[in-house]
PDB file of C-alpha atoms and ligand atoms in Angstrom:
ATOM      1  CA  UNK E 266      11.479 -21.887  -0.169  1.00 49.00           C
ATOM      2  CA  UNK E 267       7.862 -21.792  -1.345  1.00 60.00           C
ATOM      3  CA  UNK E 268       6.461 -21.793   2.165  1.00 81.00           C
ATOM      4  CA  UNK E 269       8.252 -18.629   3.278  1.00 92.00           C
ATOM      5  CA  UNK E 270       6.127 -15.496   2.976  1.00 96.00           C
ATOM      6  CA  UNK E 271       7.693 -12.427   1.386  1.00 98.00           C
ATOM      7  CA  UNK E 272       6.440 -10.436   4.379  1.00 98.00           C
ATOM      8  CA  UNK E 273       5.733 -11.948   7.751  1.00 98.00           C
ATOM      9  CA  UNK E 274       4.434  -9.912  10.670  1.00 98.00           C
ATOM     10  CA  UNK E 275       4.296 -11.654  14.049  1.00 98.00           C
ATOM     11  CA  UNK E 276       2.699 -10.501  17.300  1.00 98.00           C
ATOM     12  CA  UNK E 277       3.273  -6.864  16.446  1.00 98.00           C
ATOM     13  CA  UNK E 278       2.525  -4.295  19.154  1.00 97.00           C
ATOM     14  CA  UNK E 279       2.675  -0.547  18.580  1.00 97.00           C
ATOM     15  CA  UNK E 280       1.865   2.428  20.786  1.00 97.00           C
ATOM     16  CA  UNK E 281       1.262   6.146  20.508  1.00 96.00           C
ATOM     17  CA  UNK E 282       2.420   7.172  23.955  1.00 94.00           C
ATOM     18  CA  UNK E 283       0.075   5.260  26.265  1.00 94.00           C
ATOM     19  CA  UNK E 284      -2.349   4.354  23.450  1.00 95.00           C
ATOM     20  CA  UNK E 285      -1.931   0.763  22.286  1.00 96.00           C
ATOM     21  CA  UNK E 286      -2.783   0.833  18.574  1.00 97.00           C
ATOM     22  CA  UNK E 287      -1.626  -2.683  17.556  1.00 98.00           C
ATOM     23  CA  UNK E 288      -2.313  -5.506  20.015  1.00 97.00           C
ATOM     24  CA  UNK E 289      -0.361  -8.453  18.662  1.00 97.00           C
ATOM     25  CA  UNK E 290      -0.951  -8.436  14.916  1.00 98.00           C
ATOM     26  CA  UNK E 291       0.245 -11.340  12.760  1.00 98.00           C
ATOM     27  CA  UNK E 292      -0.070 -11.487   8.973  1.00 98.00           C
ATOM     28  CA  UNK E 293       1.589 -13.334   6.087  1.00 98.00           C
ATOM     29  CA  UNK E 294       1.963 -11.879   2.611  1.00 98.00           C
ATOM     30  CA  UNK E 295       3.156 -14.318  -0.030  1.00 97.00           C
ATOM     31  CA  UNK E 296       5.108 -13.191  -3.047  1.00 97.00           C
ATOM     32  CA  UNK E 297       3.036 -12.185  -6.046  1.00 97.00           C
ATOM     33  CA  UNK E 298      -0.182 -11.795  -4.058  1.00 97.00           C
ATOM     34  CA  UNK E 299      -2.503  -8.911  -3.283  1.00 98.00           C
ATOM     35  CA  UNK E 300      -3.475  -8.871   0.387  1.00 98.00           C
ATOM     36  CA  UNK E 301      -6.067  -6.497   1.843  1.00 97.00           C
ATOM     37  CA  UNK E 302      -6.349  -5.270   5.414  1.00 97.00           C
ATOM     38  CA  UNK E 303      -9.944  -4.306   6.108  1.00 95.00           C
ATOM     39  CA  UNK E 304     -11.305  -2.482   9.101  1.00 92.00           C
ATOM     40  CA  UNK E 305     -13.251   0.513  10.318  1.00 88.00           C
ATOM     41  CA  UNK E 306     -11.889   3.949  11.053  1.00 88.00           C
ATOM     42  CA  UNK E 307      -9.336   3.824  13.856  1.00 91.00           C
ATOM     43  CA  UNK E 308      -8.881   0.031  13.740  1.00 93.00           C
ATOM     44  CA  UNK E 309      -5.121   0.432  13.340  1.00 96.00           C
ATOM     45  CA  UNK E 310      -4.722  -0.069   9.602  1.00 95.00           C
ATOM     46  CA  UNK E 311      -2.554   2.982   9.016  1.00 95.00           C
ATOM     47  CA  UNK E 312      -0.522   2.180  12.121  1.00 97.00           C
ATOM     48  CA  UNK E 313       0.223  -1.287  10.745  1.00 97.00           C
ATOM     49  CA  UNK E 314       1.420   0.185   7.447  1.00 97.00           C
ATOM     50  CA  UNK E 315       3.581   2.770   9.230  1.00 96.00           C
ATOM     51  CA  UNK E 316       5.140   0.103  11.395  1.00 97.00           C
ATOM     52  CA  UNK E 317       5.990  -2.077   8.386  1.00 97.00           C
ATOM     53  CA  UNK E 318       7.465   0.865   6.436  1.00 96.00           C
ATOM     54  CA  UNK E 319       9.561   1.999   9.393  1.00 96.00           C
ATOM     55  CA  UNK E 320       7.746   5.270  10.131  1.00 95.00           C
ATOM     56  CA  UNK E 321       6.794   3.919  13.559  1.00 95.00           C
ATOM     57  CA  UNK E 322       8.921   1.581  15.677  1.00 95.00           C
ATOM     58  CA  UNK E 323       7.049  -1.395  17.149  1.00 96.00           C
ATOM     59  CA  UNK E 324       7.203  -2.041  20.893  1.00 96.00           C
ATOM     60  CA  UNK E 325       7.133  -5.819  20.417  1.00 97.00           C
ATOM     61  CA  UNK E 326       6.939  -8.440  17.708  1.00 97.00           C
ATOM     62  CA  UNK E 327       8.793  -9.141  14.505  1.00 97.00           C
ATOM     63  CA  UNK E 328       8.605  -8.161  10.853  1.00 98.00           C
ATOM     64  CA  UNK E 329      10.547 -10.224   8.321  1.00 97.00           C
ATOM     65  CA  UNK E 330      11.037  -9.559   4.622  1.00 97.00           C
ATOM     66  CA  UNK E 331      12.121 -12.646   2.681  1.00 96.00           C
ATOM     67  CA  UNK E 332      13.206 -14.176   5.971  1.00 94.00           C
ATOM     68  CA  UNK E 333      15.251 -11.196   7.173  1.00 95.00           C
ATOM     69  CA  UNK E 334      14.226  -9.343  10.344  1.00 96.00           C
ATOM     70  CA  UNK E 335      13.529  -5.703   9.484  1.00 96.00           C
ATOM     71  CA  UNK E 336      11.528  -4.347  12.425  1.00 92.00           C
ATOM     72  CA  UNK E 337      12.818  -1.047  13.760  1.00 89.00           C
ATOM     73  CA  UNK E 338      14.804  -0.155  10.639  1.00 94.00           C
ATOM     74  CA  UNK E 339      14.653   3.357   9.200  1.00 94.00           C
ATOM     75  CA  UNK E 340      12.202   4.056   6.331  1.00 94.00           C
ATOM     76  CA  UNK E 341      15.133   4.818   4.065  1.00 93.00           C
ATOM     77  CA  UNK E 342      16.756   1.456   4.650  1.00 95.00           C
ATOM     78  CA  UNK E 343      13.434  -0.270   4.025  1.00 96.00           C
ATOM     79  CA  UNK E 344      12.983   1.451   0.654  1.00 96.00           C
ATOM     80  CA  UNK E 345      16.407   0.050  -0.263  1.00 95.00           C
ATOM     81  CA  UNK E 346      15.202  -3.381   0.862  1.00 95.00           C
ATOM     82  CA  UNK E 347      12.322  -3.149  -1.593  1.00 96.00           C
ATOM     83  CA  UNK E 348       9.417  -1.743   0.405  1.00 97.00           C
ATOM     84  CA  UNK E 349       7.532   1.223  -1.070  1.00 97.00           C
ATOM     85  CA  UNK E 350       4.901   2.945   1.079  1.00 95.00           C
ATOM     86  CA  UNK E 351       2.157   4.917  -0.670  1.00 95.00           C
ATOM     87  CA  UNK E 352       0.698   6.796   2.277  1.00 91.00           C
ATOM     88  CA  UNK E 353      -2.897   7.651   3.055  1.00 86.00           C
ATOM     89  CA  UNK E 354      -3.690  11.093   1.635  1.00 77.00           C
ATOM     90  CA  UNK E 355      -1.052  10.581  -1.093  1.00 79.00           C
ATOM     91  CA  UNK E 356       1.374  13.224   0.171  1.00 89.00           C
ATOM     92  CA  UNK E 357       2.823  14.209  -3.176  1.00 94.00           C
ATOM     93  CA  UNK E 358       5.147  17.231  -3.246  1.00 95.00           C
ATOM     94  CA  UNK E 359       2.663  19.911  -4.400  1.00 96.00           C
ATOM     95  CA  UNK E 360       5.209  22.459  -5.694  1.00 97.00           C
ATOM     96  CA  UNK E 361       7.265  19.920  -7.646  1.00 97.00           C
ATOM     97  CA  UNK E 362       6.142  18.837 -11.102  1.00 97.00           C
ATOM     98  CA  UNK E 363       4.722  15.406 -11.777  1.00 98.00           C
ATOM     99  CA  UNK E 364       8.028  14.299 -13.277  1.00 97.00           C
ATOM    100  CA  UNK E 365      10.046  15.703 -10.370  1.00 97.00           C
ATOM    101  CA  UNK E 366       7.806  13.771  -7.988  1.00 97.00           C
ATOM    102  CA  UNK E 367       8.498  10.587  -9.935  1.00 97.00           C
ATOM    103  CA  UNK E 368      12.219  11.324  -9.890  1.00 96.00           C
ATOM    104  CA  UNK E 369      12.026  11.726  -6.093  1.00 95.00           C
ATOM    105  CA  UNK E 370      10.653   8.191  -5.929  1.00 95.00           C
ATOM    106  CA  UNK E 371      13.914   6.974  -7.488  1.00 95.00           C
ATOM    107  CA  UNK E 372      16.140   8.814  -4.993  1.00 92.00           C
ATOM    108  CA  UNK E 373      17.845   5.610  -3.862  1.00 91.00           C
ATOM    109  CA  UNK E 374      18.899   4.750  -7.428  1.00 90.00           C
ATOM    110  CA  UNK E 375      21.799   5.867  -9.611  1.00 92.00           C
ATOM    111  CA  UNK E 376      20.995   3.926 -12.811  1.00 94.00           C
ATOM    112  CA  UNK E 377      19.858   6.797 -15.040  1.00 94.00           C
ATOM    113  CA  UNK E 378      18.789   4.611 -17.961  1.00 95.00           C
ATOM    114  CA  UNK E 379      16.786   2.309 -15.693  1.00 95.00           C
ATOM    115  CA  UNK E 380      15.124   5.271 -14.005  1.00 96.00           C
ATOM    116  CA  UNK E 381      14.155   6.697 -17.402  1.00 96.00           C
ATOM    117  CA  UNK E 382      12.754   3.316 -18.417  1.00 97.00           C
ATOM    118  CA  UNK E 383      10.685   2.991 -15.261  1.00 97.00           C
ATOM    119  CA  UNK E 384       9.353   6.509 -15.731  1.00 97.00           C
ATOM    120  CA  UNK E 385       8.144   5.446 -19.194  1.00 97.00           C
ATOM    121  CA  UNK E 386       6.595   2.369 -17.582  1.00 97.00           C
ATOM    122  CA  UNK E 387       4.733   4.583 -15.071  1.00 97.00           C
ATOM    123  CA  UNK E 388       3.541   6.828 -17.924  1.00 98.00           C
ATOM    124  CA  UNK E 389       2.298   3.731 -19.782  1.00 97.00           C
ATOM    125  CA  UNK E 390       0.139   2.753 -16.813  1.00 97.00           C
ATOM    126  CA  UNK E 391      -0.954   6.332 -16.095  1.00 96.00           C
ATOM    127  CA  UNK E 392      -1.061   8.245 -19.419  1.00 96.00           C
ATOM    128  CA  UNK E 393      -2.585  11.300 -17.721  1.00 96.00           C
ATOM    129  CA  UNK E 394       0.692  11.722 -15.802  1.00 97.00           C
ATOM    130  CA  UNK E 395       2.611  11.936 -19.074  1.00 98.00           C
ATOM    131  CA  UNK E 396       0.203  14.590 -20.287  1.00 98.00           C
ATOM    132  CA  UNK E 397       0.683  16.561 -17.067  1.00 98.00           C
ATOM    133  CA  UNK E 398       4.343  15.803 -16.474  1.00 97.00           C
ATOM    134  CA  UNK E 399       5.454  19.442 -16.320  1.00 98.00           C
ATOM    135  CA  UNK E 400       2.604  20.591 -14.076  1.00 98.00           C
ATOM    136  CA  UNK E 401       3.021  21.103 -10.324  1.00 97.00           C
ATOM    137  CA  UNK E 402       1.546  18.063  -8.574  1.00 97.00           C
ATOM    138  CA  UNK E 403      -0.623  20.334  -6.426  1.00 96.00           C
ATOM    139  CA  UNK E 404      -2.678  21.253  -9.512  1.00 96.00           C
ATOM    140  CA  UNK E 405      -3.698  17.619 -10.163  1.00 95.00           C
ATOM    141  CA  UNK E 406      -7.095  16.216  -9.186  1.00 93.00           C
ATOM    142  CA  UNK E 407      -7.306  13.849  -6.215  1.00 93.00           C
ATOM    143  CA  UNK E 408      -7.390  10.804  -8.462  1.00 93.00           C
ATOM    144  CA  UNK E 409      -4.396  11.990 -10.454  1.00 95.00           C
ATOM    145  CA  UNK E 410      -2.479  12.634  -7.231  1.00 95.00           C
ATOM    146  CA  UNK E 411      -3.264   9.071  -6.142  1.00 95.00           C
ATOM    147  CA  UNK E 412      -1.924   7.813  -9.475  1.00 95.00           C
ATOM    148  CA  UNK E 413       1.186   9.935  -9.011  1.00 97.00           C
ATOM    149  CA  UNK E 414       1.714   8.606  -5.487  1.00 96.00           C
ATOM    150  CA  UNK E 415       1.529   5.022  -6.805  1.00 97.00           C
ATOM    151  CA  UNK E 416       3.818   5.918  -9.706  1.00 97.00           C
ATOM    152  CA  UNK E 417       6.321   7.502  -7.343  1.00 97.00           C
ATOM    153  CA  UNK E 418       6.264   4.331  -5.233  1.00 96.00           C
ATOM    154  CA  UNK E 419       6.995   2.221  -8.326  1.00 97.00           C
ATOM    155  CA  UNK E 420      10.083   4.310  -9.085  1.00 97.00           C
ATOM    156  CA  UNK E 421      12.024   2.629  -6.266  1.00 96.00           C
ATOM    157  CA  UNK E 422      11.414  -0.751  -7.958  1.00 95.00           C
ATOM    158  CA  UNK E 423       9.711  -2.263  -4.937  1.00 96.00           C
ATOM    159  CA  UNK E 424       9.140  -5.949  -4.387  1.00 97.00           C
ATOM    160  CA  UNK E 425       6.429  -5.036  -1.867  1.00 98.00           C
ATOM    161  CA  UNK E 426       4.134  -2.041  -2.143  1.00 98.00           C
ATOM    162  CA  UNK E 427       2.118  -0.820   0.832  1.00 97.00           C
ATOM    163  CA  UNK E 428      -0.949   1.013  -0.378  1.00 97.00           C
ATOM    164  CA  UNK E 429      -2.866   2.914   2.293  1.00 95.00           C
ATOM    165  CA  UNK E 430      -6.511   3.655   1.503  1.00 93.00           C
ATOM    166  CA  UNK E 431      -6.139   4.358  -2.237  1.00 93.00           C
ATOM    167  CA  UNK E 432      -9.908   4.922  -2.599  1.00 91.00           C
ATOM    168  CA  UNK E 433     -10.026   7.771  -0.072  1.00 90.00           C
ATOM    169  CA  UNK E 434     -12.045  10.693  -1.412  1.00 87.00           C
ATOM    170  CA  UNK E 435     -12.333   9.348  -4.960  1.00 91.00           C
ATOM    171  CA  UNK E 436     -15.431   8.744  -7.079  1.00 90.00           C
ATOM    172  CA  UNK E 437     -16.524   5.101  -7.512  1.00 91.00           C
ATOM    173  CA  UNK E 438     -15.534   5.191 -11.184  1.00 91.00           C
ATOM    174  CA  UNK E 439     -12.037   6.443 -10.392  1.00 92.00           C
ATOM    175  CA  UNK E 440     -11.687   3.854  -7.626  1.00 93.00           C
ATOM    176  CA  UNK E 441     -12.501   1.091 -10.148  1.00 93.00           C
ATOM    177  CA  UNK E 442      -9.950   2.534 -12.554  1.00 93.00           C
ATOM    178  CA  UNK E 443      -7.184   2.742  -9.965  1.00 93.00           C
ATOM    179  CA  UNK E 444      -7.794  -0.749  -8.611  1.00 95.00           C
ATOM    180  CA  UNK E 445      -7.777  -2.180 -12.137  1.00 94.00           C
ATOM    181  CA  UNK E 446      -4.351  -0.630 -12.667  1.00 95.00           C
ATOM    182  CA  UNK E 447      -3.159  -1.894  -9.281  1.00 95.00           C
ATOM    183  CA  UNK E 448      -4.161  -5.406 -10.301  1.00 96.00           C
ATOM    184  CA  UNK E 449      -2.302  -5.030 -13.601  1.00 95.00           C
ATOM    185  CA  UNK E 450       0.822  -3.822 -11.784  1.00 95.00           C
ATOM    186  CA  UNK E 451       0.648  -6.913  -9.621  1.00 96.00           C
ATOM    187  CA  UNK E 452       0.253  -9.265 -12.589  1.00 96.00           C
ATOM    188  CA  UNK E 453       2.531  -7.575 -15.101  1.00 96.00           C
ATOM    189  CA  UNK E 454       5.268  -6.090 -12.897  1.00 94.00           C
ATOM    190  CA  UNK E 455       5.204  -8.780 -10.227  1.00 94.00           C
ATOM    191  CA  UNK E 456       4.759  -6.288  -7.389  1.00 97.00           C
ATOM    192  CA  UNK E 457       3.384  -7.891  -4.235  1.00 98.00           C
ATOM    193  CA  UNK E 458       0.744  -5.661  -2.678  1.00 98.00           C
ATOM    194  CA  UNK E 459      -0.451  -5.089   0.837  1.00 98.00           C
ATOM    195  CA  UNK E 460      -3.323  -2.672   0.812  1.00 97.00           C
ATOM    196  CA  UNK E 461      -5.439  -1.088   3.480  1.00 95.00           C
ATOM    197  CA  UNK E 462      -9.042  -0.237   2.677  1.00 92.00           C
ATOM    198  CA  UNK E 463     -12.263   0.839   4.301  1.00 87.00           C
ATOM    199  CA  UNK E 464     -13.998   0.007   1.035  1.00 89.00           C
ATOM    200  CA  UNK E 465     -14.163  -3.758   1.575  1.00 90.00           C
ATOM    201  CA  UNK E 466     -16.027  -4.520  -1.624  1.00 90.00           C
ATOM    202  CA  UNK E 467     -13.473  -2.994  -3.937  1.00 91.00           C
ATOM    203  CA  UNK E 468     -10.558  -4.332  -1.886  1.00 94.00           C
ATOM    204  CA  UNK E 469     -11.850  -7.918  -1.919  1.00 94.00           C
ATOM    205  CA  UNK E 470     -12.589  -7.734  -5.631  1.00 93.00           C
ATOM    206  CA  UNK E 471      -8.893  -7.054  -6.156  1.00 95.00           C
ATOM    207  CA  UNK E 472      -7.230  -9.022  -3.369  1.00 97.00           C
ATOM    208  CA  UNK E 473      -6.345 -12.701  -3.127  1.00 97.00           C
ATOM    209  CA  UNK E 474      -6.509 -12.735   0.668  1.00 97.00           C
ATOM    210  CA  UNK E 475      -7.851 -10.456   3.357  1.00 97.00           C
ATOM    211  CA  UNK E 476      -7.479  -9.748   7.063  1.00 97.00           C
ATOM    212  CA  UNK E 477      -9.968  -7.889   9.224  1.00 95.00           C
ATOM    213  CA  UNK E 478      -8.493  -5.587  11.848  1.00 95.00           C
ATOM    214  CA  UNK E 479     -10.588  -4.423  14.810  1.00 94.00           C
ATOM    215  CA  UNK E 480      -9.198  -2.200  17.567  1.00 95.00           C
ATOM    216  CA  UNK E 481      -5.642  -3.346  16.958  1.00 97.00           C
ATOM    217  CA  UNK E 482      -6.356  -7.073  16.554  1.00 97.00           C
ATOM    218  CA  UNK E 483      -6.873  -9.378  13.581  1.00 97.00           C
ATOM    219  CA  UNK E 484     -10.325 -10.857  14.123  1.00 95.00           C
ATOM    220  CA  UNK E 485     -10.763 -12.716  10.858  1.00 94.00           C
ATOM    221  CA  UNK E 486      -8.846 -13.754   7.773  1.00 95.00           C
ATOM    222  CA  UNK E 487      -9.472 -15.761   4.656  1.00 97.00           C
ATOM    223  CA  UNK E 488      -9.400 -15.832   0.887  1.00 97.00           C
ATOM    224  CA  UNK E 489     -11.168 -12.924  -0.796  1.00 96.00           C
ATOM    225  CA  UNK E 490     -13.964 -15.316  -1.859  1.00 95.00           C
ATOM    226  CA  UNK E 491     -14.432 -16.578   1.689  1.00 95.00           C
ATOM    227  CA  UNK E 492     -14.577 -13.075   3.110  1.00 94.00           C
ATOM    228  CA  UNK E 493     -16.987 -11.842   0.420  1.00 92.00           C
ATOM    229  CA  UNK E 494     -19.278 -14.764   1.289  1.00 91.00           C
ATOM    230  CA  UNK E 495     -19.023 -14.318   5.070  1.00 90.00           C
ATOM    231  CA  UNK E 496     -22.164 -13.087   6.846  1.00 86.00           C
ATOM    232  CA  UNK E 497     -20.162 -10.951   9.278  1.00 84.00           C
ATOM    233  CA  UNK E 498     -18.252  -9.259   6.491  1.00 84.00           C
ATOM    234  CA  UNK E 499     -21.425  -8.693   4.499  1.00 82.00           C
ATOM    235  CA  UNK E 500     -23.186  -7.187   7.484  1.00 80.00           C
ATOM    236  CA  UNK E 501     -20.417  -5.022   8.933  1.00 78.00           C
ATOM    237  CA  UNK E 502     -18.212  -4.151   5.975  1.00 76.00           C
ATOM    238  CA  UNK E 503     -20.278  -4.525   2.820  1.00 73.00           C
ATOM    239  CA  UNK E 504     -23.443  -2.889   4.152  1.00 66.00           C
ATOM    240  CA  UNK E 505     -25.633  -5.913   3.352  1.00 60.00           C
ATOM    241  CA  UNK E 506     -27.262  -8.543   5.504  1.00 48.00           C
TER     242      UNK E 506
HETATM  243  P1  ATP I 872      -8.107   5.481   9.562  1.00 79.48           P
HETATM  244  O1  ATP I 872      -8.767   4.796   8.439  1.00 79.48           O
HETATM  245  O2  ATP I 872      -8.930   6.533  10.205  1.00 79.48           O
HETATM  246  O3  ATP I 872      -6.713   5.949   9.264  1.00 79.48           O
HETATM  247  P2  ATP I 872      -6.927   3.291  10.877  1.00 79.48           P
HETATM  248  O4  ATP I 872      -7.564   1.959  10.922  1.00 79.48           O
HETATM  249  O5  ATP I 872      -5.860   3.495   9.892  1.00 79.48           O
HETATM  250  O6  ATP I 872      -8.009   4.382  10.699  1.00 79.48           O
HETATM  251  P3  ATP I 872      -5.039   4.213  12.808  1.00 79.48           P
HETATM  252  O7  ATP I 872      -4.886   5.536  12.158  1.00 79.48           O
HETATM  253  O8  ATP I 872      -3.967   3.228  12.617  1.00 79.48           O
HETATM  254  O9  ATP I 872      -6.407   3.558  12.350  1.00 79.48           O
HETATM  255  O10 ATP I 872      -5.294   4.452  14.346  1.00 79.48           O
HETATM  256  C1  ATP I 872      -5.347   3.389  15.330  1.00 79.48           C
HETATM  257  C2  ATP I 872      -5.569   3.956  16.706  1.00 79.48           C
HETATM  258  O11 ATP I 872      -4.454   4.743  17.131  1.00 79.48           O
HETATM  259  C3  ATP I 872      -6.789   4.874  16.828  1.00 79.48           C
HETATM  260  O12 ATP I 872      -7.381   4.646  18.085  1.00 79.48           O
HETATM  261  C4  ATP I 872      -6.197   6.258  16.747  1.00 79.48           C
HETATM  262  O13 ATP I 872      -7.004   7.176  17.464  1.00 79.48           O
HETATM  263  C5  ATP I 872      -4.856   6.073  17.424  1.00 79.48           C
HETATM  264  N1  ATP I 872      -3.852   6.992  16.861  1.00 79.48           N
HETATM  265  C6  ATP I 872      -3.496   7.085  15.549  1.00 79.48           C
HETATM  266  N2  ATP I 872      -2.515   8.001  15.373  1.00 79.48           N
HETATM  267  C7  ATP I 872      -2.255   8.513  16.594  1.00 79.48           C
HETATM  268  C8  ATP I 872      -1.347   9.483  17.101  1.00 79.48           C
HETATM  269  N3  ATP I 872      -0.489  10.122  16.294  1.00 79.48           N
HETATM  270  N4  ATP I 872      -1.368   9.747  18.429  1.00 79.48           N
HETATM  271  C9  ATP I 872      -2.207   9.095  19.242  1.00 79.48           C
HETATM  272  N5  ATP I 872      -3.079   8.160  18.853  1.00 79.48           N
HETATM  273  C10 ATP I 872      -3.115   7.861  17.550  1.00 79.48           C
END
């Protein structure tokens, strides 16, 4: 069915103790698309990603993947269902080598030849990782760790990748480079992407569609072109007026 989103989030509510971090969030992510969640610090972007990837159980609402209800499932089960979460701050294993980190990303798989092939694919997209494959991940630069975190996510062969704030702490040049590769992964590998960004400009240059999250609520959504042209977005998120 063409009209069914790959990921559908409906009226999602999530709490940290008494703190309500998501106040009824609904989003649709269609297969093959790149969708960006924009919003200021503390808007709830990371919470939304954690709730979709199973790290945080929602209080209310539903999450469906290809029509199947998945809310409340364990992160492990969701990786098997095709969701890879690349967390904010990358969280690579610093004392494992680059290659061992990639192998960890394939922990749900037993197909050795396929794993090897996907590792080559990751090295094709990120040649620096091939060069550094025997180095502990903790010795990589921030940008290289971000590449490794994305590569590790790819190793589970996801249909949906959740990418939390990939630009965090990186130089503008490196951000451009990483987003260009993200776009290629979407086009060439068919990975659907939901990404969270404070950097609205770079996110909307890459995304097909965007949502704006403010204090736990979606306050605006539209095509990337529409959002880039919107006065509110320009004023509050692009630093223009
Ligand atoms: P950032 O870009 O800073 O990560 P964000 O948009 O991702 O911001 P969240 O991290 O999802 O925002 O936080 C949403 C709200 O929930 C904020 O008010 C935050 O203070 C609160 N919050 C986040 N994590 C916790 C926690 N572990 N315990 C209590 N409150 C939390």
